[in-house]
mmCIF file of C-alpha atoms in Angstrom:
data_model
loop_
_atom_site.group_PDB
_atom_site.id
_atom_site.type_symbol
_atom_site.label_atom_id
_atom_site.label_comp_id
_atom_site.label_asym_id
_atom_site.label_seq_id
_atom_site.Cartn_x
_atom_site.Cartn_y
_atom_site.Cartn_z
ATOM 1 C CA UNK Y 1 18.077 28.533 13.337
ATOM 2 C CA UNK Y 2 17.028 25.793 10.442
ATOM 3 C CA UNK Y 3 18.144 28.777 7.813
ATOM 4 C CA UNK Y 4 21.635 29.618 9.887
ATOM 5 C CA UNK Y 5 22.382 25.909 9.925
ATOM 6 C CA UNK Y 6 22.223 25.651 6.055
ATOM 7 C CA UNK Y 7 24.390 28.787 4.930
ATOM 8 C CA UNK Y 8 27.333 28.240 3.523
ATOM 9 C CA UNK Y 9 30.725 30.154 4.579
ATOM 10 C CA UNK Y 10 33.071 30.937 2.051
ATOM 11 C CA UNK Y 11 36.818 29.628 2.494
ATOM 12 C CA UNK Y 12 38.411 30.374 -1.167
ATOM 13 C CA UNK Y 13 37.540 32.138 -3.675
ATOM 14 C CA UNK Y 14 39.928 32.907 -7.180
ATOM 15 C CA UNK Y 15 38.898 34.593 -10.046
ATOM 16 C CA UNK Y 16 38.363 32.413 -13.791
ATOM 17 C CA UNK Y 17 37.532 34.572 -16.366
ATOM 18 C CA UNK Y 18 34.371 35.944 -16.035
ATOM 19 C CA UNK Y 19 33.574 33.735 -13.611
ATOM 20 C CA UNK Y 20 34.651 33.869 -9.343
ATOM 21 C CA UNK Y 21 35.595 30.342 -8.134
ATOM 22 C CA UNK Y 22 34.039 29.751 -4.848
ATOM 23 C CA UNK Y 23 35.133 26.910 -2.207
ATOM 24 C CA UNK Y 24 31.803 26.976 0.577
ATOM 25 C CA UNK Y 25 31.845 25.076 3.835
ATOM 26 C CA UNK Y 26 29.215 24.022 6.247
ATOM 27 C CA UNK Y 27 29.226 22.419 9.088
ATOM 28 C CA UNK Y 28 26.176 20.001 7.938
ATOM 29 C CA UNK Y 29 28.639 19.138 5.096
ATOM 30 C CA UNK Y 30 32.424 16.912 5.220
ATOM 31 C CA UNK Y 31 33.192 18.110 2.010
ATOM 32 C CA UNK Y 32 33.541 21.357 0.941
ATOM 33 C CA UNK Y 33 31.307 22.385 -2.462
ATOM 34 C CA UNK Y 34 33.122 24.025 -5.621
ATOM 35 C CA UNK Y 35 30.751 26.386 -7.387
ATOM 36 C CA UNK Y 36 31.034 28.668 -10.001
ATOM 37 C CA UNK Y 37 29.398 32.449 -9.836
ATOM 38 C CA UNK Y 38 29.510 35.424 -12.645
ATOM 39 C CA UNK Y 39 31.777 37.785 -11.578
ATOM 40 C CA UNK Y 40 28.847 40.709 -11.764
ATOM 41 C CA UNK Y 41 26.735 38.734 -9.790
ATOM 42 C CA UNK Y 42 29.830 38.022 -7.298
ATOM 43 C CA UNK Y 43 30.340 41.486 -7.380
ATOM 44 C CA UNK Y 44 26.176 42.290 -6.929
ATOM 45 C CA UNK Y 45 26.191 40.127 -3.395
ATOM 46 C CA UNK Y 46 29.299 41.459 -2.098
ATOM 47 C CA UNK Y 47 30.843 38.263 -1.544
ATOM 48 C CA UNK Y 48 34.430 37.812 0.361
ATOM 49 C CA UNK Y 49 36.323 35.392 2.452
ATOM 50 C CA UNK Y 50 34.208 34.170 5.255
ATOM 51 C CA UNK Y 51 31.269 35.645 4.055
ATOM 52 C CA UNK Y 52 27.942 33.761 4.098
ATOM 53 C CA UNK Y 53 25.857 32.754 1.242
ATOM 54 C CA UNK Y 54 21.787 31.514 2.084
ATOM 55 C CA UNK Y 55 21.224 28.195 1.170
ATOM 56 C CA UNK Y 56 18.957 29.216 -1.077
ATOM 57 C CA UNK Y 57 20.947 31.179 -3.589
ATOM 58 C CA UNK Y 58 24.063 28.228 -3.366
ATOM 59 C CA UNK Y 59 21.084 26.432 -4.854
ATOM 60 C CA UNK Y 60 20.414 28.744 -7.291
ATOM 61 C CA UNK Y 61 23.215 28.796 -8.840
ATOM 62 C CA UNK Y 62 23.795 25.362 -8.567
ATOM 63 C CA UNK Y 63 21.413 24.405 -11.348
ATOM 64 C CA UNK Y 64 23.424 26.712 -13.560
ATOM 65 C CA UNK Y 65 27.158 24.777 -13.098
ATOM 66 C CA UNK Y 66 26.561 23.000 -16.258
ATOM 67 C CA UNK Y 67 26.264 26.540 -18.751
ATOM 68 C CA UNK Y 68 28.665 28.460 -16.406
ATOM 69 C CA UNK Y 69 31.360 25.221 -17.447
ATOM 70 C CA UNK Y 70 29.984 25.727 -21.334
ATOM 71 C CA UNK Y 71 30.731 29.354 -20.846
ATOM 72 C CA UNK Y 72 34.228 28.696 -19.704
ATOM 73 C CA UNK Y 73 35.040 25.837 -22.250
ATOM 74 C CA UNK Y 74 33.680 28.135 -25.214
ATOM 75 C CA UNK Y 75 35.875 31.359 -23.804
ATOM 76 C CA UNK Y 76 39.010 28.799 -23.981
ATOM 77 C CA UNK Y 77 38.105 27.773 -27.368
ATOM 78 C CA UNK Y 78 38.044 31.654 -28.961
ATOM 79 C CA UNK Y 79 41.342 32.060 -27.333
ATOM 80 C CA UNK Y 80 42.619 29.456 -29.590
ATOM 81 C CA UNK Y 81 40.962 29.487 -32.617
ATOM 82 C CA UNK Y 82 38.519 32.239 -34.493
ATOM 83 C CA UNK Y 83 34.550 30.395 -35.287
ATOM 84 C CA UNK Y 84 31.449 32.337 -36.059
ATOM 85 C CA UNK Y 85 28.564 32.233 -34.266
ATOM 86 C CA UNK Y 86 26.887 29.144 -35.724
ATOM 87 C CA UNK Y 87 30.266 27.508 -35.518
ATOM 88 C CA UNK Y 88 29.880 27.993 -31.863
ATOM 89 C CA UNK Y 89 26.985 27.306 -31.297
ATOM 90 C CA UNK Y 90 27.294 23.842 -33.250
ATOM 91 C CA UNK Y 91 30.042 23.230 -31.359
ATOM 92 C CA UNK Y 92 28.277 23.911 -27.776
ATOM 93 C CA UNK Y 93 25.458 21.441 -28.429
ATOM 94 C CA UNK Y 94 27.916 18.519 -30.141
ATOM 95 C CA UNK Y 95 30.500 18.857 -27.484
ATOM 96 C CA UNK Y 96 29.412 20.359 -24.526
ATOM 97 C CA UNK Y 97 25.970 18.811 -24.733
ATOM 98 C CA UNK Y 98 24.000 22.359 -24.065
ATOM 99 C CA UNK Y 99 20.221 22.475 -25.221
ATOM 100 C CA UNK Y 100 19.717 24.990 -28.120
ATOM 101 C CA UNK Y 101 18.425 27.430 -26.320
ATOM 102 C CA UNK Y 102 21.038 27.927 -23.815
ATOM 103 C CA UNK Y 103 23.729 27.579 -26.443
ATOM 104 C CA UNK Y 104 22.154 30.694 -28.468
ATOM 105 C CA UNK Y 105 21.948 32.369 -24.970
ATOM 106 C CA UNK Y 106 25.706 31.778 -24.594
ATOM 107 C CA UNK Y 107 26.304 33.244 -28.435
ATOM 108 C CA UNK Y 108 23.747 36.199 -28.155
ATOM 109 C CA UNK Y 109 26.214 37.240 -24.357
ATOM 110 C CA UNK Y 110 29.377 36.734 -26.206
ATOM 111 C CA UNK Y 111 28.364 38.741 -29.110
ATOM 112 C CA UNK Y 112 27.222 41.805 -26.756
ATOM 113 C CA UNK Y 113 30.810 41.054 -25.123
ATOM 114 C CA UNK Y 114 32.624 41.374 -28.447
ATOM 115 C CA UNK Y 115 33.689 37.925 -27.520
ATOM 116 C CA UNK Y 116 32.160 37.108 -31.515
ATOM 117 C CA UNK Y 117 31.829 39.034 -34.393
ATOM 118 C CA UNK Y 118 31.054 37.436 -37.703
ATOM 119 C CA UNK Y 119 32.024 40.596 -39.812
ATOM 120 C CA UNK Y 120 35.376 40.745 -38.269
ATOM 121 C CA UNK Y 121 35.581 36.715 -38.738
ATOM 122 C CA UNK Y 122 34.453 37.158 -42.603
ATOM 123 C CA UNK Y 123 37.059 40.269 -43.191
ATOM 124 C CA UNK Y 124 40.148 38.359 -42.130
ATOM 125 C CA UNK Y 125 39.149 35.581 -43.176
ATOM 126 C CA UNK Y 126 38.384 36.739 -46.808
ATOM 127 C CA UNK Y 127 42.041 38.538 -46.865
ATOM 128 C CA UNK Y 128 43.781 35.597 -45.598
ATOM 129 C CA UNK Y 129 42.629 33.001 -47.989
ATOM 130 C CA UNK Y 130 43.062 35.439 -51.055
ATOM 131 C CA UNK Y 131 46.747 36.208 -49.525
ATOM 132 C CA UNK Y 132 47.032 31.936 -49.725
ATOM 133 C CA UNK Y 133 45.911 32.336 -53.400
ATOM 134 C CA UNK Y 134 42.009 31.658 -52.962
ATOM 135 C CA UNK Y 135 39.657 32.522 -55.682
ATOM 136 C CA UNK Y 136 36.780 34.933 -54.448
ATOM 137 C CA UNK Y 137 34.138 31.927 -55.918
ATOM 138 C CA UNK Y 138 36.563 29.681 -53.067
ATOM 139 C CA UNK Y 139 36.302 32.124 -50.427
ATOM 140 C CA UNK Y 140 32.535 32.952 -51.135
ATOM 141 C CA UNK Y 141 31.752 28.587 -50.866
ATOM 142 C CA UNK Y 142 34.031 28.349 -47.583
ATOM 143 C CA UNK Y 143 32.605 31.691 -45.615
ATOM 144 C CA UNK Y 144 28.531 29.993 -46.494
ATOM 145 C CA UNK Y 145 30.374 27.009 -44.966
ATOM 146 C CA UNK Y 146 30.955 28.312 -42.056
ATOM 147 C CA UNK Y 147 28.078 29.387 -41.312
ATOM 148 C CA UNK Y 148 27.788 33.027 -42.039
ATOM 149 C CA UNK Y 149 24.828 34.833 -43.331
ATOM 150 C CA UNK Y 150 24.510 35.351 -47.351
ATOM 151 C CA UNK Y 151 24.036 39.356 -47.429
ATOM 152 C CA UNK Y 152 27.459 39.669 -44.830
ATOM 153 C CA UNK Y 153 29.466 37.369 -47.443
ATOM 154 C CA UNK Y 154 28.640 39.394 -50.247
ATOM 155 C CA UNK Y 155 28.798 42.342 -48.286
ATOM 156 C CA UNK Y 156 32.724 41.147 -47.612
ATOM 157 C CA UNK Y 157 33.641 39.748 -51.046
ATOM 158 C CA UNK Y 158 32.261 42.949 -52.610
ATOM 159 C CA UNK Y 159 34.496 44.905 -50.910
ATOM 160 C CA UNK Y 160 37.430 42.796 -51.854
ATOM 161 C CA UNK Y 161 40.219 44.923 -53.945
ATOM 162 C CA UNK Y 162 39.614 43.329 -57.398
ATOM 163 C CA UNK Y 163 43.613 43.671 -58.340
ATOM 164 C CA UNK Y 164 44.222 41.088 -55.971
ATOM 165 C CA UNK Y 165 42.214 38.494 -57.984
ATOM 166 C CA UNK Y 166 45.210 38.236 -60.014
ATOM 167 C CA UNK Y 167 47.782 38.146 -57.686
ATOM 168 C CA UNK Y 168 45.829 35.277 -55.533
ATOM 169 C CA UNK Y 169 45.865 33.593 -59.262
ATOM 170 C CA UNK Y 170 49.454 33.794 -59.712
ATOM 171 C CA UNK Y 171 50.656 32.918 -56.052
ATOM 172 C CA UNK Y 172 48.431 29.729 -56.899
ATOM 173 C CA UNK Y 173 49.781 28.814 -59.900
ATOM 174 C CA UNK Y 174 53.439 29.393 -59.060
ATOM 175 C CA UNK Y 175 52.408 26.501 -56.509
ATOM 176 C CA UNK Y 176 50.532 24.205 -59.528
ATOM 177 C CA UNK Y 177 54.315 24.742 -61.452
ATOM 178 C CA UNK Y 178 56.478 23.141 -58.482
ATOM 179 C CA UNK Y 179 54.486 19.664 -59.440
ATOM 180 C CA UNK Y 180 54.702 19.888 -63.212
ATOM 181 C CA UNK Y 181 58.123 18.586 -64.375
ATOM 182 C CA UNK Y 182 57.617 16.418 -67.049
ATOM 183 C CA UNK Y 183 55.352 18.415 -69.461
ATOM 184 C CA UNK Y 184 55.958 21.041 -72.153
ATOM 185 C CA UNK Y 185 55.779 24.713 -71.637
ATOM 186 C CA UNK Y 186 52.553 24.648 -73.919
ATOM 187 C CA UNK Y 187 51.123 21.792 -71.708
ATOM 188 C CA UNK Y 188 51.855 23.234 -68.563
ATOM 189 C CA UNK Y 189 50.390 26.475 -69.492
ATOM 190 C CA UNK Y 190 47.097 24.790 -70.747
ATOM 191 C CA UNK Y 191 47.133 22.746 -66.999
ATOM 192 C CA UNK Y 192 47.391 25.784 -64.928
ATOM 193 C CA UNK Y 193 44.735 27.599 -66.989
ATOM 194 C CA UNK Y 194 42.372 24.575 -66.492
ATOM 195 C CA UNK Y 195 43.443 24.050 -63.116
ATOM 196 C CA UNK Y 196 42.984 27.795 -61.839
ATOM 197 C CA UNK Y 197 39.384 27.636 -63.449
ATOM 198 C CA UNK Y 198 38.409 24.789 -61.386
ATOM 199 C CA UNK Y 199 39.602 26.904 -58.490
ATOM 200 C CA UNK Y 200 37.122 29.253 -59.205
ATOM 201 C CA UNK Y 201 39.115 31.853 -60.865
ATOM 202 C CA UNK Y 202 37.660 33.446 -63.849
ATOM 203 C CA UNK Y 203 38.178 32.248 -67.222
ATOM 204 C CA UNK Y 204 39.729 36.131 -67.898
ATOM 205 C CA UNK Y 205 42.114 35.985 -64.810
ATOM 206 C CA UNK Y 206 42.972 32.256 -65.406
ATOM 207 C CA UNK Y 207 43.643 32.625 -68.849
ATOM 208 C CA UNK Y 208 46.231 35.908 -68.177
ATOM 209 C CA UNK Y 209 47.840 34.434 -65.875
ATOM 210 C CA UNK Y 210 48.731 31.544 -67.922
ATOM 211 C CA UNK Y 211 50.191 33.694 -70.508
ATOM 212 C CA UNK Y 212 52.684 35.292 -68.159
ATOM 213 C CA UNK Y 213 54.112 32.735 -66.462
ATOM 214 C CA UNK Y 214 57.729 32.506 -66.569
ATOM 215 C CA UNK Y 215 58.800 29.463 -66.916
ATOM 216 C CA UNK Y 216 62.328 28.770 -65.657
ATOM 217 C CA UNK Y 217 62.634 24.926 -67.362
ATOM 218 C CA UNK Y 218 63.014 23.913 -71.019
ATOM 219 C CA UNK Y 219 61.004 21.836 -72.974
ATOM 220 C CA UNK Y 220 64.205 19.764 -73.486
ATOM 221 C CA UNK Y 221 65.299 19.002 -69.393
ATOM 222 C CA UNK Y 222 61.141 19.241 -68.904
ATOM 223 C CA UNK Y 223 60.742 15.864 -71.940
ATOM 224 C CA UNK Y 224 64.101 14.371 -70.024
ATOM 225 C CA UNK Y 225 61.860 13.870 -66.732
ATOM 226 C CA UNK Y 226 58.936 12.919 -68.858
ATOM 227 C CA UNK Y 227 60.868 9.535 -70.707
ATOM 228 C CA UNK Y 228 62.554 9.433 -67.771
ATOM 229 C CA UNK Y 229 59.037 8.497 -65.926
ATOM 230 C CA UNK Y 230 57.917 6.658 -68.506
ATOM 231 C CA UNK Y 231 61.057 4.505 -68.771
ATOM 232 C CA UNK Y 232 60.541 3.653 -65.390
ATOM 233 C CA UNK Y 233 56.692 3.226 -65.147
ATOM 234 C CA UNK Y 234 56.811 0.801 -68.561
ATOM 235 C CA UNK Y 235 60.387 -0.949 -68.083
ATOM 236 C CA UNK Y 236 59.211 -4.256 -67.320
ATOM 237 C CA UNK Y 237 57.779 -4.305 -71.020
ATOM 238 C CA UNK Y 238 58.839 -5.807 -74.099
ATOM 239 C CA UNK Y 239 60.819 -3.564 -76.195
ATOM 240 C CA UNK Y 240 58.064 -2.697 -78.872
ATOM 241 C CA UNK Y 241 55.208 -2.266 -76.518
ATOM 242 C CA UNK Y 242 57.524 -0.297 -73.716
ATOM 243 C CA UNK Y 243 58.300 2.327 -77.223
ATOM 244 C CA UNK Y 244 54.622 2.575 -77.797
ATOM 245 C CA UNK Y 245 54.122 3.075 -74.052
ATOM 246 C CA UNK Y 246 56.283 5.519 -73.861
ATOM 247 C CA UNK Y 247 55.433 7.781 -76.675
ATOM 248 C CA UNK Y 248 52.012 7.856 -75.514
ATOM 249 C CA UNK Y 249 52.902 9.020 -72.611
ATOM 250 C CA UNK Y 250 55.411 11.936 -73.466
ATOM 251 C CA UNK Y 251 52.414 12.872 -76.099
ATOM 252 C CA UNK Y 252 49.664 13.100 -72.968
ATOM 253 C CA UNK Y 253 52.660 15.313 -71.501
ATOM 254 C CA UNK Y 254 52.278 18.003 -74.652
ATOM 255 C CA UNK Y 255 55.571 16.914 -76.032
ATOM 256 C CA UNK Y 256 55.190 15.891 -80.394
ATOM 257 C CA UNK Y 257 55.502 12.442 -81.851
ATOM 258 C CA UNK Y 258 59.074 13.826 -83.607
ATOM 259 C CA UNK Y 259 60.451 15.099 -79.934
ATOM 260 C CA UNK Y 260 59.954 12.094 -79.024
ATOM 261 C CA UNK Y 261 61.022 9.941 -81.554
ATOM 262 C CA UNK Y 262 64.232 11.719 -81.345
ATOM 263 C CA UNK Y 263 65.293 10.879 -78.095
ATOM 264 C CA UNK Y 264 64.176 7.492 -77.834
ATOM 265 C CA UNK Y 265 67.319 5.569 -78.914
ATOM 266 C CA UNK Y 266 69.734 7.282 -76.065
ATOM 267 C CA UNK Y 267 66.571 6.165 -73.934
ATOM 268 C CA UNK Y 268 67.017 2.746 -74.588
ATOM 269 C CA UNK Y 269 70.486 2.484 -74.808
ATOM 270 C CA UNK Y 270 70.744 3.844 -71.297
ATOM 271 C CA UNK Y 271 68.589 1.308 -70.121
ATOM 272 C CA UNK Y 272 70.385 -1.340 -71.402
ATOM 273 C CA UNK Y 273 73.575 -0.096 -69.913
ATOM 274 C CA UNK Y 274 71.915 -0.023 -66.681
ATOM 275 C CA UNK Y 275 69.939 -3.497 -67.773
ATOM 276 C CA UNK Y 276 73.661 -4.871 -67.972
ATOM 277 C CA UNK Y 277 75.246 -3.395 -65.423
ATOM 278 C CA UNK Y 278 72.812 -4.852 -62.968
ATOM 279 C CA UNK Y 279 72.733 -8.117 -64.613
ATOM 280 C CA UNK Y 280 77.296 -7.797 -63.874
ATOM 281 C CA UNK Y 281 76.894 -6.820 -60.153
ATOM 282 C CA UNK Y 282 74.584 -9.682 -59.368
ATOM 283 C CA UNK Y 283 76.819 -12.274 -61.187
ATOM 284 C CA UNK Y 284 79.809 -10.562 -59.572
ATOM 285 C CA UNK Y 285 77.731 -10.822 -56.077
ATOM 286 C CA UNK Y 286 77.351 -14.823 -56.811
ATOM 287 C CA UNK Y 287 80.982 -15.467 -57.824
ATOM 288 C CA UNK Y 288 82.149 -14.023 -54.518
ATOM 289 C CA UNK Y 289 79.437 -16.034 -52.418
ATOM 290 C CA UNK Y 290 80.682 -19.043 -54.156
ATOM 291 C CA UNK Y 291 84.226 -18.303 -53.544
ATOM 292 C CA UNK Y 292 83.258 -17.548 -50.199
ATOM 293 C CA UNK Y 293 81.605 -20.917 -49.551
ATOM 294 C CA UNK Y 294 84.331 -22.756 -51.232
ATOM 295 C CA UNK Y 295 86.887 -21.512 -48.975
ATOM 296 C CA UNK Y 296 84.872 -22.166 -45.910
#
């Protein structure tokens, strides 16, 4: 009778991934108790509506509410974003506070589920970020970062196709060019070069690829921008120093002393005119405000 009095009868049930959602009643109970059961195991006891569960085994599974949850929150974070196994299981201990133990437990049953799989994770990964224009040196660092074993990265980057080392190189430096305005075609050359070796590119494939870019902008409309900058960066100079200024800067840009040189008068002149014609609108502006206050 004791036993009888403590089973639970179940009211509503509703399936949640691989879990069945239970709602039991008793009557020694006002509220009704939410609990959380695989669905193998739900299957196993051939549980349905108004079926009766020993206290007992409601207590079982009670102790486990806290993994089954884990379970749950981890299945909802695959379905929005790919992680490897150690990413997971990282990520289970920080943020769903599981021991170690049960988090590996929780990896080892998702990758038996194909819920995981770090070779699938490395493969698309790898082709994505040399598709973005990632060196194979860049794609080797960020795999290790992630967690993935040393012999599956290698495995992976081996298998790469080599041809697209230069292709990821180009996409990349087609990028660097959109920032590089004010520097020669020499200088800019010499940048993306240096920059695509810091990338991780090698010297080989960096090197080529600076040699046939195309570059769509003339050294004269690319030493334009560059006094142009500089103009603006040194104008609250004195004329002598704001020259000196100036050249130094168009000659960190690639562009020679006698380029430079060159252009420098129609530099200044234009500032002048604008010098002038600001000086005119503001005295213009106080006339009227004096007008202004003398007719009021």
């Amino acid at each position: 009778m004791a036993d009888y009095a403590a089973t639970y009868d179940v009211e509503k049930m509703r399936a949640v991934g691989d879990f069945m959602y239970l709602t039991l009643q008793r009557d020694a109970d006002q509220e009704p108790l939410k609990l959380l059961i695989p669905m193998d195991d739900f299957f196993d006891l051939k549980i349905g509506l108004q079926a009766r569960l020993d206290a007992w085994v409601v207590t079982n599974y009670l102790q486990f509410q806290n993994y089954y949850r884990a379970w749950m929150a981890a299945r909802k974070k695959l379905s929005s974003r790919d992680m490897t196994a150690w990413q997971l299981k990282d990520w289970l201990v920080r943020r769903r506070g599981l021991d170690t133990a049960k988090a590996s437990a929780v990896v080892e049953e998702f990758i038996a589920r194909n819920y995981l799989d770090d070779q699938d994770y490395a493969q698309n990964k790898a082709a994505y970020w040399q598709g973005m224009g990632s060196s194979r040196k860049t794609i080797r660092r960020k795999l290790l970062r992630d967690g993935l074993e040393a012999g599956l990265v290698e495995s992976v980057i081996s298998q790469m196709d080599p041809d697209l080392e230069y292709d990821s190189a180009r996409k990349a430096a087609l990028g660097m060019l959109k920032t590089m305005k004010a520097q020669s075609a020499r200088y800019k050359r010499q940048l993306v070069v240096r920059r695509l070796e810091n990338r991780g590119f090698s010297p080989e494939i960096a090197r080529q690829t600076g040699e046939d870019l195309e570059l769509e902008q003339d050294d004269g409309e690319a030493l334009q921008h560059a006094l142009d900058n500089a103009a603006r960066l040194y104008i609250s100079l004195e004329e002598d120093k704001r020259k000196e200024k100036i050249l130094q800067y168009c000659l960190r840009q690639g562009f020679t002393a006698d380029e430079v040189q060159e252009r420098l008068p129609d530099v200044f002149a234009r500032m002048e005119r604008q010098t002038l014609a600001a000086e005119t609108g503001a005295g213009h502006a106080e006339e009227d405000a004096s007008a202004d206050s003398q007719e009021d």
